[in-house]
Amino acid sequence: MHIIVCISNVPDTTTKVKFSSENTSFDDSGVQWIINPWDELALTRAMELKEDTSNAVSNVTVVTVGPAGAEPTLRKALAIGADDAIRVDSETGDAHFVAAQLASVIKNGEFDVILCGIESSDYNGSAVGGMVSEMLDIPSVSAISGLRIDNGEVLITRDIDGGREEVSVPAPFVGVVQKGIAKEPRIAAMRGIMMARKKPLQVVPVVEAEKLTTYQEYVMPEPKAPCKMIEADNVKELVNLLQNEAKVL
Amino acid sequence: MSVLVYTENWDGKFKKLSYELVSYASAVAGMIGGSVTALSIGNVQQDELSKLGAYGATSVLNVDGAPEGLDNQVYTSIIAAAMEKTGAKVLVMAQNNTGKAIAPRLSVRLKAGLAAGVTALPESANPLVVLKKVFSGKAFAKVKILSDSAVLTLAQNSFEIAETGGSASVESFDPGVDVAGAKTTIKDVQKQEGKLLLSDAEVVISGGRGMKSSDNWGPIEELAEVLEAATACSRPVSDEGWRPHEEHTGQTGKIIAPNLYFAFGISGAIQHLAGVSSSKCIVAVNTDKDAPIFEAADYGIVGDALKVLPELITEIKAARAQ
Ligand SMILES: Cc1cc2nc3c(=O)[nH]c(=O)nc-3n(C[C@H](O)[C@H](O)[C@H](O)COP(=O)(O)OP(=O)(O)OC[C@H]3O[C@@H](n4cnc5c(N)ncnc54)[C@H](O)[C@@H]3O)c2cc1C
């Protein structure tokens, strides 16, 4: 079984977001880049599955669509344990464009399980995984919080309203993963970092694809009014304010 | 230019979310010109279906006999067939589990630009420009749709329900989709019965590491009961196993927008706020007056959550009794 994990290179989640060119582009000066948190969990789970040899996972590949500046993030994924990496050489476009690049890479390989995160922490699109599956005309399962292999069959736990389901779909399929898929993201060890340098990282050119959306402008949220403080021994006043001022009780 | 809205039902009943979606679709139709058709899949009674008219749908397409459980490909085909039948240019869905699973597939199938997690009415109708959150709520972006058609998924609780008092004709619709060809096999379903869903709750009571131990959740649950609220927690609390992972809110957990959010012993890390900052009113109780949660909160108490909670329960009960 061959797993491919789609990796989005995103600003660290604590980044103070700024925009430039009259609020039309994200200002990435001084930004630390990380593996998108859900993608990191997907990769972690892929490695766990591979390490249990009874699962017969032969290979874990990681792929990203981005400029050369995204390579340290791919190396990080290799350091965590992925066997090889692919970078589609592109200044990223919209979700549809990115998905088309990934679909092209996946079509040219022999992958059984394609994993994506539920969203990227920058543009919060929740789009790429589903789009890739539709472009490849293969099944997809979303909101995945568990993934295991039982006798060669991939069993998926997905969250539904008020509970969860265990489902299966025939491979190849796209799994869109969220919290719960792995407990903690795996951190690369020194040995992994050393080994990552020698692992194959292939750069492939973009394929032609359409953009269906564009980000026209960014807007910062309105600053909010300061918090009204209430004394700890005056809980009655809090209830009064919630009832009569905020009118939420 | 008509609008199609996919309305989810739960065991044959619509919920606030469904009405929110139809209200939004109807306002969008008002802007771009055209009417709203609602699509419903599954076993829903006629009188329930026609309720959608009150929120602006002029017709309702009803697909009976959908597969049990969600098969993304089958649902995509059904909704695409309804788009074709109505000639709609805009599809409105919810930005929830179902919407996230299907909207991207529809975007590709229909060659329709997807704006996910839209928070307001379009800024302009032609070209279609919509506002959505980016960077987990740290900013908003205006997304311009470049294609002829669009798929918009609406962020939860971001649009007020508007009753127009209209009525809708109900028509049963055969999408011509091979439902038996569904590739998703449902092996097991586990539902928590009788529990209010976090994403549905108007009031949410949340606890962080400041609650000290799982043994201290009694008053949080009691307060939730008094207020008919759902319970939530910060990530370390679910990581520790003090609470189930379904309760974890924040950037990597659930994103919620209730009317009222109580944060007890939660520091207010940026990743936590990413999941709760759209709440209408935030109340924070924290022993540290400099905790960042107070920058996001509307009302705050510097104090011990374990002491404040029982008093709060008593005071709310007293206020309610009046
Ligand atoms: C990539 C990434 C993603 C993340 N995603 C999330 C996420 O989705 N959700 C999330 O919540 N976190 C997330 N985190 C973790 C986040 O950074 C914080 O570590 C976490 O939110 C802190 O949880 P907490 O406020 O419960 O605990 P702490 O930070 O330990 O804060 C506990 C608070 O309780 C107060 N306190 C202590 N005792 C009392 C008392 N008796 N009464 C009242 N107050 C008391 C303290 O003053 C303190 O402010 C993420 C982190 C990373 C790096």
XYZ file of C-alpha atoms and ligand atoms in Angstrom:
624
model
C 0.000 0.000 0.000
C 1.262 3.429 -0.943
C 0.120 6.551 0.935
C 0.552 10.120 -0.248
C 0.063 13.038 2.123
C -0.670 16.462 0.661
C 1.186 19.117 2.618
C 0.343 22.783 2.762
C 3.122 25.160 3.785
C 1.506 27.688 6.123
C 2.543 30.515 8.449
C 3.066 29.462 12.057
C -0.275 29.622 13.880
C 0.955 32.396 16.190
C 1.865 34.696 13.269
C 0.658 38.283 13.550
C -1.121 38.638 10.232
C -0.220 41.716 8.125
C -0.999 42.645 4.559
C 0.851 44.697 1.969
C 0.206 46.352 -1.401
C -2.910 48.130 -0.115
C -4.225 45.008 1.572
C -4.137 42.881 -1.546
C -1.403 40.480 -0.517
C -0.275 38.695 2.620
C 2.926 40.189 3.999
C 5.162 37.186 4.679
C 8.194 39.102 5.950
C 9.524 37.477 9.094
C 7.010 34.644 8.911
C 7.961 31.184 10.186
C 6.589 28.462 7.954
C 5.233 25.165 9.236
C 3.460 22.055 8.003
C -0.277 22.785 8.139
C -1.358 21.291 11.518
C -3.887 18.807 10.051
C -1.462 17.696 7.366
C 1.068 17.087 10.098
C -1.427 14.868 11.912
C -2.176 13.023 8.653
C 1.543 12.431 8.114
C 1.944 11.277 11.702
C -0.833 8.722 11.237
C 0.627 7.589 7.918
C 3.958 6.936 9.653
C 2.280 5.032 12.482
C 0.513 2.852 9.930
C 3.725 2.209 8.043
C 5.667 1.284 11.171
C 3.240 -1.497 11.992
C 4.513 -3.900 9.359
C 1.340 -5.962 9.445
C -0.303 -3.083 7.587
C 2.016 -3.578 4.621
C 2.384 0.123 3.894
C 5.376 0.197 1.558
C 5.768 3.891 1.019
C 4.723 7.304 2.320
C 5.146 10.180 -0.109
C 4.582 13.858 0.649
C 3.668 16.451 -1.934
C 3.261 20.198 -1.897
C 2.437 22.857 -4.457
C 4.630 25.874 -3.921
C 7.804 27.794 -4.656
C 11.325 26.687 -3.671
C 10.770 28.465 -0.352
C 8.415 25.642 0.625
C 11.175 23.042 0.511
C 12.263 23.345 4.159
C 8.710 22.356 5.088
C 8.906 19.316 2.810
C 12.274 18.412 4.348
C 10.596 18.609 7.741
C 8.028 16.099 6.501
C 10.858 13.858 5.311
C 12.511 14.222 8.704
C 9.286 13.095 10.375
C 9.579 9.957 8.274
C 8.149 10.295 4.756
C 10.142 8.294 2.197
C 10.152 10.774 -0.621
C 8.786 14.199 -1.545
C 7.411 15.970 -4.580
C 7.156 19.716 -5.049
C 5.095 21.141 -7.860
C 6.986 24.290 -8.729
C 4.417 27.036 -8.484
C 3.509 30.257 -6.826
C 0.303 28.841 -5.377
C -2.987 29.763 -7.047
C -6.505 29.190 -5.787
C -7.745 25.888 -4.372
C -8.901 24.684 -7.790
C -5.492 25.345 -9.329
C -3.646 23.671 -6.446
C -5.973 20.655 -6.531
C -5.373 20.265 -10.265
C -1.608 20.136 -9.639
C -2.027 17.511 -6.937
C -4.422 15.486 -9.073
C -1.871 15.448 -11.863
C 0.895 14.191 -9.540
C -1.398 11.556 -8.059
C -2.593 10.334 -11.444
C 0.998 9.739 -12.459
C 1.766 7.647 -9.383
C 0.366 4.493 -7.875
C -1.230 5.698 -4.698
C -3.885 3.847 -2.734
C -4.577 6.361 -0.010
C -4.407 10.100 -0.537
C -4.545 12.144 2.665
C -5.297 15.846 2.991
C -6.009 18.058 5.994
C -9.538 19.368 6.563
C -8.345 22.899 5.862
C -5.203 24.947 5.651
C -4.711 27.277 8.575
C -4.112 30.267 6.276
C -6.939 30.410 3.738
C -9.292 28.035 5.568
C -10.643 26.731 2.284
C -11.606 23.155 3.222
C -11.459 22.525 -0.483
C -8.373 20.870 -1.849
C -8.958 17.254 -0.762
C -12.509 17.108 -2.078
C -11.511 18.786 -5.318
C -8.672 16.332 -5.927
C -11.044 13.380 -5.478
C -13.562 14.809 -7.920
C -10.865 15.554 -10.494
C -9.680 11.955 -10.221
C -13.248 10.637 -10.044
C -12.493 8.535 -6.972
C -14.269 8.265 -3.598
C -13.580 10.687 -0.780
C -14.334 10.616 2.907
C -14.212 13.783 4.978
C -14.059 14.650 8.700
C -11.859 11.627 9.383
C -10.801 11.212 12.991
C -9.465 7.654 12.746
C -7.803 5.467 10.161
C -6.689 1.874 10.497
C -5.915 -1.024 8.253
C -7.442 -4.402 8.949
C -6.373 -7.271 6.715
C -5.587 -4.947 3.857
C -8.858 -3.054 4.223
C -8.735 0.610 5.220
C -11.269 1.364 7.947
C -12.170 4.972 8.458
C -13.767 6.680 11.433
C -15.494 9.888 10.492
C -17.302 12.432 12.615
C -20.971 12.978 11.935
C -23.388 15.253 13.759
C -23.616 13.964 17.295
C -21.369 10.978 16.875
C -19.157 8.994 14.584
C -19.307 6.288 11.957
C -16.948 3.619 10.805
C -16.930 3.412 7.015
C -14.889 1.980 4.208
C -14.464 2.905 0.567
C -12.523 1.122 -2.167
C -8.989 2.393 -2.867
C -7.747 4.616 -4.283
C -9.571 7.248 -2.264
C -8.994 10.671 -0.759
C -9.204 10.918 3.023
C -9.727 14.373 4.460
C -8.518 14.258 8.040
C -9.088 16.315 11.129
C -8.366 16.271 14.833
C -8.212 12.831 16.409
C -6.504 11.081 13.472
C -3.290 11.078 15.519
C -2.864 12.082 19.135
C 0.051 14.477 18.847
C 1.951 15.578 15.766
C 5.248 13.748 15.571
C 8.393 15.787 16.047
C 11.421 15.007 13.914
C 14.351 13.458 15.765
C 17.978 14.328 15.026
C 18.458 11.090 13.107
C 15.413 11.825 10.990
C 16.685 15.319 10.194
C 20.044 13.886 9.083
C 18.376 11.241 6.953
C 15.957 13.725 5.391
C 18.808 15.501 3.632
C 19.499 12.451 1.519
C 15.912 11.515 0.735
C 14.622 12.180 -2.785
C 12.803 15.468 -3.356
C 11.544 15.700 -6.880
C 10.521 19.028 -8.440
C 7.906 18.869 -11.167
C 6.562 21.685 -13.356
C 2.988 22.944 -13.100
C 0.285 21.692 -15.399
C -2.156 24.090 -16.938
C -5.185 24.618 -14.731
C -7.915 27.141 -14.263
C -8.336 29.504 -11.347
C -11.972 29.868 -10.342
C -11.497 32.405 -7.547
C -9.125 35.136 -6.546
C -8.487 36.993 -3.305
C -9.248 40.585 -4.095
C -8.552 42.284 -0.823
C -7.994 41.574 2.862
C -9.764 43.272 5.715
C -8.803 43.281 9.373
C -11.616 42.652 11.867
C -13.023 45.645 13.734
C -11.261 46.188 17.039
C -13.584 45.126 19.816
C -14.696 47.094 22.836
C -12.644 46.471 25.999
C -13.746 43.750 28.390
C -16.017 44.898 31.193
C -14.549 43.628 34.463
C -16.761 42.503 37.316
C -15.583 41.823 40.867
C -15.334 38.161 41.812
C -17.647 38.717 44.775
C -20.298 40.304 42.588
C -21.402 37.447 40.368
C -24.943 38.772 40.678
C -23.868 41.815 38.663
C -22.503 39.586 35.883
C -25.868 37.850 35.619
C -27.587 41.221 35.560
C -25.347 42.466 32.728
C -25.800 39.311 30.700
C -29.550 39.576 31.080
C -30.126 43.275 30.668
C -27.152 44.683 28.800
C -25.915 41.923 26.510
C -29.373 40.303 26.488
C -27.934 36.847 26.038
C -29.399 35.096 29.063
C -30.087 33.689 -12.276
C -31.588 31.516 -9.649
C -30.080 30.165 -6.460
C -30.153 26.574 -5.261
C -29.811 25.934 -1.553
C -29.058 22.500 -0.173
C -30.950 22.145 3.092
C -29.895 19.418 5.438
C -32.378 17.618 7.606
C -31.901 15.582 10.737
C -34.154 12.527 10.916
C -36.627 14.284 8.673
C -36.629 17.621 10.487
C -35.074 20.916 9.514
C -33.146 22.938 12.036
C -32.154 26.533 12.552
C -29.226 25.954 10.186
C -31.542 24.985 7.332
C -33.591 28.169 7.798
C -30.412 30.239 8.027
C -29.274 28.817 4.696
C -32.580 29.482 2.957
C -32.685 33.024 4.384
C -29.179 33.625 3.081
C -29.951 32.126 -0.328
C -33.016 34.294 -0.561
C -31.029 37.444 0.215
C -28.422 36.445 -2.389
C -31.179 35.855 -4.943
C -32.481 39.321 -4.121
C -29.093 40.751 -5.047
C -28.406 38.818 -8.219
C -32.022 38.650 -9.325
C -33.895 35.359 -9.480
C -35.621 32.884 -7.245
C -34.593 30.327 -4.666
C -35.074 26.605 -4.995
C -34.367 24.473 -1.963
C -33.151 20.923 -2.364
C -33.827 18.341 0.301
C -32.518 14.789 0.275
C -34.032 12.034 2.388
C -37.291 11.276 4.012
C -38.942 14.581 4.944
C -42.700 15.100 5.278
C -44.546 17.461 2.961
C -45.503 19.967 5.670
C -41.922 20.136 6.919
C -40.683 20.760 3.364
C -43.153 23.526 2.711
C -41.934 25.359 5.837
C -38.925 26.432 3.788
C -41.216 28.785 1.872
C -41.475 31.037 4.906
C -37.785 31.865 4.576
C -37.830 32.720 0.895
C -37.737 29.478 -1.105
C -40.275 29.520 -3.922
C -39.929 25.856 -4.721
C -38.618 22.779 -2.971
C -37.174 19.765 -4.729
C -37.434 16.643 -2.673
C -35.290 13.590 -3.343
C -36.597 10.532 -1.595
C -34.647 7.378 -1.069
C -31.166 8.702 -0.518
C -28.536 6.253 0.682
C -28.142 5.747 4.381
C -25.138 7.770 5.466
C -23.225 10.223 3.381
C -21.653 9.078 0.129
C -19.813 12.080 -1.255
C -20.061 11.028 -4.882
C -23.772 10.208 -4.796
C -24.628 13.457 -3.023
C -22.474 15.408 -5.451
C -24.338 13.867 -8.375
C -27.757 14.557 -6.863
C -26.967 18.200 -6.134
C -25.347 18.669 -9.561
C -28.495 17.265 -11.179
C -30.621 19.762 -9.245
C -28.349 22.591 -10.358
C -28.830 21.503 -13.938
C -32.577 21.171 -13.601
C -33.020 24.626 -12.087
C -30.319 26.335 -14.138
C -29.114 27.933 -10.905
C -25.854 29.861 -10.991
C -25.245 29.962 -7.263
C -25.309 27.021 -4.878
C -25.559 27.697 -1.144
C -24.607 25.055 1.424
C -23.503 24.976 5.060
C -19.848 25.080 6.025
C -20.255 21.993 8.210
C -19.154 18.362 7.886
C -21.471 17.730 4.939
C -20.702 20.994 3.180
C -16.961 20.540 3.594
C -17.230 17.038 2.160
C -19.333 17.876 -0.890
C -18.922 21.544 -1.830
C -15.373 21.100 -3.206
C -16.493 18.182 -5.373
C -19.372 20.286 -6.683
C -17.040 23.168 -7.382
C -15.072 20.911 -9.741
C -18.131 19.191 -11.214
C -19.901 22.483 -11.950
C -16.759 24.496 -12.711
C -18.014 26.907 -10.104
C -15.664 28.916 -7.903
C -15.916 27.895 -4.248
C -15.929 30.397 -1.413
C -15.844 28.377 1.807
C -17.011 29.802 5.107
C -18.702 32.923 3.802
C -19.715 35.255 6.640
C -21.904 37.897 5.011
C -23.972 38.817 2.003
C -21.975 39.358 -1.199
C -20.179 42.691 -1.470
C -21.172 42.821 -5.091
C -23.319 40.686 -7.364
C -21.482 41.093 -10.645
C -18.732 40.121 -10.358
C -19.704 38.032 -7.360
C -17.503 39.051 -4.430
C -17.986 37.539 -0.981
C -16.415 37.982 2.419
C -14.891 35.022 4.249
C -12.640 34.476 7.207
C -9.002 33.703 6.631
C -6.079 32.965 8.934
C -8.498 31.301 11.330
C -10.393 34.497 11.990
C -7.421 36.837 12.260
C -8.576 38.531 9.048
C -11.240 38.522 6.366
C -10.774 38.256 2.622
C -12.917 39.418 -0.242
C -13.089 36.508 -2.645
C -13.939 37.236 -6.240
C -15.579 34.406 -8.196
C -14.061 34.219 -11.664
C -16.360 31.511 -13.055
C -19.969 31.831 -14.250
C -21.322 29.832 -11.351
C -20.412 29.792 -7.692
C -20.593 27.526 -4.671
C -20.892 29.393 -1.387
C -20.703 27.624 1.945
C -22.075 29.717 4.764
C -20.208 29.857 8.074
C -22.504 28.806 10.888
C -24.432 31.441 12.835
C -23.262 34.174 10.513
C -26.592 35.116 9.011
C -29.807 36.064 10.765
C -32.860 34.014 9.929
C -35.372 36.181 8.063
C -38.973 35.114 7.696
C -40.545 36.454 4.548
C -43.843 34.700 5.044
C -43.900 33.263 1.533
C -44.863 29.779 0.521
C -43.130 27.142 -1.555
C -44.360 24.535 -3.957
C -42.997 21.069 -3.254
C -42.019 18.779 -6.064
C -40.515 15.345 -5.878
C -37.346 15.161 -7.894
C -35.708 12.161 -9.482
C -32.076 13.110 -10.096
C -31.409 9.975 -12.133
C -28.520 8.992 -9.884
C -27.656 5.389 -9.182
C -27.957 5.459 -5.420
C -27.150 1.762 -5.169
C -23.768 2.538 -6.710
C -22.659 4.343 -3.535
C -19.092 3.348 -2.745
C -19.204 4.220 0.938
C -19.991 1.256 3.166
C -21.220 2.228 6.619
C -19.991 -0.400 9.051
C -20.960 1.078 12.362
C -22.689 4.168 13.732
C -22.234 5.513 17.235
C -24.453 8.388 18.266
C -24.573 10.118 21.590
C -28.253 10.294 22.258
C -29.895 13.223 23.933
C -26.828 15.404 23.972
C -26.996 18.925 22.611
C -24.613 19.317 19.702
C -21.848 21.803 20.270
C -22.335 23.317 16.828
C -26.058 23.832 17.464
C -25.843 25.328 20.921
C -26.777 28.955 21.586
C -24.845 28.852 24.846
C -21.571 27.031 25.411
C -19.806 26.430 28.733
C -16.132 25.740 28.241
C -13.342 24.797 30.612
C -9.565 24.935 30.279
C -6.586 23.614 32.147
C -7.401 26.111 34.890
C -10.207 23.745 35.919
C -7.350 21.615 37.319
C -8.822 18.124 36.919
C -11.575 16.181 35.235
C -13.172 15.801 38.674
C -14.051 19.496 38.652
C -16.394 19.396 35.666
C -19.532 18.863 37.766
C -20.437 22.574 38.012
C -19.709 23.112 34.294
C -22.159 20.361 33.462
C -24.652 21.707 35.946
C -24.447 25.204 34.491
C -24.858 23.702 31.026
C -27.995 21.975 32.201
C -29.438 25.116 33.736
C -28.818 27.106 30.551
C -29.570 24.298 28.091
C -26.035 24.759 26.909
C -23.407 22.497 25.372
C -20.050 21.879 27.025
C -16.682 22.496 25.398
C -13.014 22.625 26.363
C -9.557 23.785 25.321
C -7.177 21.477 23.522
C -4.959 20.440 26.430
C -8.087 19.383 28.315
C -9.085 16.947 25.562
C -5.462 15.900 25.039
C -5.292 14.998 28.724
C -8.437 12.970 28.284
C -10.330 15.052 30.857
C -13.001 15.565 28.207
C -13.876 13.850 24.908
C -12.191 15.197 21.800
C -15.539 16.275 20.320
C -15.520 19.089 22.894
C -12.198 20.552 21.801
C -12.753 23.996 20.327
C -10.241 26.144 18.535
C -8.171 26.263 15.436
C -7.585 22.523 15.328
C -10.894 21.583 16.919
C -14.455 22.760 16.465
C -15.162 26.264 15.304
C -18.266 27.610 16.960
C -20.209 30.856 17.112
C -22.792 30.682 19.899
C -24.614 33.665 21.362
C -22.857 33.222 24.659
C -19.529 31.520 25.375
C -18.244 30.995 28.935
C -14.492 30.392 29.270
C -13.515 29.055 32.699
C -9.776 28.722 33.310
C -8.877 29.183 29.670
C -5.858 31.382 28.957
C -7.115 32.512 25.556
C -4.273 31.341 23.322
C -4.621 32.561 19.769
C -5.343 29.008 18.571
C -8.185 28.694 21.057
C -9.662 32.052 20.108
C -9.619 31.032 16.439
C -12.464 28.664 17.258
C -14.605 30.857 19.483
C -13.992 34.499 18.637
C -17.123 34.765 16.495
C -19.292 34.176 19.555
C -21.641 37.103 20.166
C -20.737 37.440 23.813
C -17.729 35.958 25.626
C -17.487 35.727 29.415
C -14.119 34.836 30.915
C -13.215 33.761 34.416
C -9.502 33.490 35.071
C -7.223 33.954 38.090
C -4.686 35.848 35.988
C -5.769 39.407 35.263
C -3.313 39.528 32.339
C -4.608 36.396 30.626
C -5.145 37.094 26.913
C -8.706 35.750 27.122
C -9.710 39.116 28.609
C -8.737 40.839 25.372
C -11.272 38.723 23.519
C -13.945 38.697 26.225
C -16.878 41.061 26.666
C -17.272 40.418 30.405
C -14.593 39.210 32.732
C -14.044 38.164 36.309
C -10.570 37.841 37.796
C -11.070 34.960 40.152
C -11.106 31.241 40.834
C -13.383 29.455 38.384
C -14.095 26.747 40.948
C -15.502 29.379 43.313
C -17.270 31.513 40.711
C -19.078 28.625 39.038
C -21.321 27.573 41.958
C -22.187 31.209 42.667
C -23.025 31.773 39.054
C -25.329 28.770 39.052
C -27.085 30.047 42.169
C -27.455 33.580 40.794
C -28.757 32.425 37.427
C -31.273 30.153 39.093
C -32.346 33.036 41.309
C -32.673 35.418 38.366
C -34.650 32.825 36.449
C -36.992 32.259 39.366
C -38.077 35.900 39.332
C -0.692 24.307 15.975
C -1.436 24.501 17.256
C -2.810 24.362 17.273
C -3.533 24.525 18.459
N -4.894 24.396 18.434
C -5.593 24.631 19.567
C -7.017 24.563 19.570
O -7.649 24.257 18.560
N -7.680 24.815 20.722
C -7.032 25.132 21.862
O -7.705 25.361 22.868
N -5.689 25.177 21.907
C -4.955 24.937 20.786
N -3.599 24.977 20.839
C -2.958 25.123 22.165
C -2.916 26.555 22.646
O -1.729 27.162 22.151
C -2.891 26.615 24.170
O -1.801 25.868 24.633
C -4.159 26.110 24.829
O -5.305 26.704 24.255
C -4.126 26.413 26.290
O -5.207 25.808 26.944
P -5.740 26.358 28.326
O -6.083 27.780 28.173
O -6.803 25.437 28.791
O -4.498 26.104 29.292
P -3.404 27.098 29.862
O -2.750 27.877 28.827
O -2.578 26.282 30.766
O -4.235 28.125 30.707
C -4.920 27.834 31.867
C -5.496 29.152 32.359
O -6.261 28.918 33.511
C -6.009 29.938 34.459
N -6.309 29.366 35.761
C -5.550 28.541 36.535
N -6.219 28.182 37.641
C -7.414 28.793 37.585
C -8.549 28.820 38.436
N -8.584 28.120 39.563
N -9.603 29.562 38.048
C -9.584 30.275 36.884
N -8.536 30.286 36.061
C -7.472 29.547 36.386
C -4.594 30.338 34.232
O -4.387 31.676 34.656
C -4.454 30.191 32.719
O -4.782 31.404 32.060
C -2.858 24.824 19.663
C -1.468 24.959 19.647
C -0.752 24.813 18.468
C 0.721 24.999 18.495
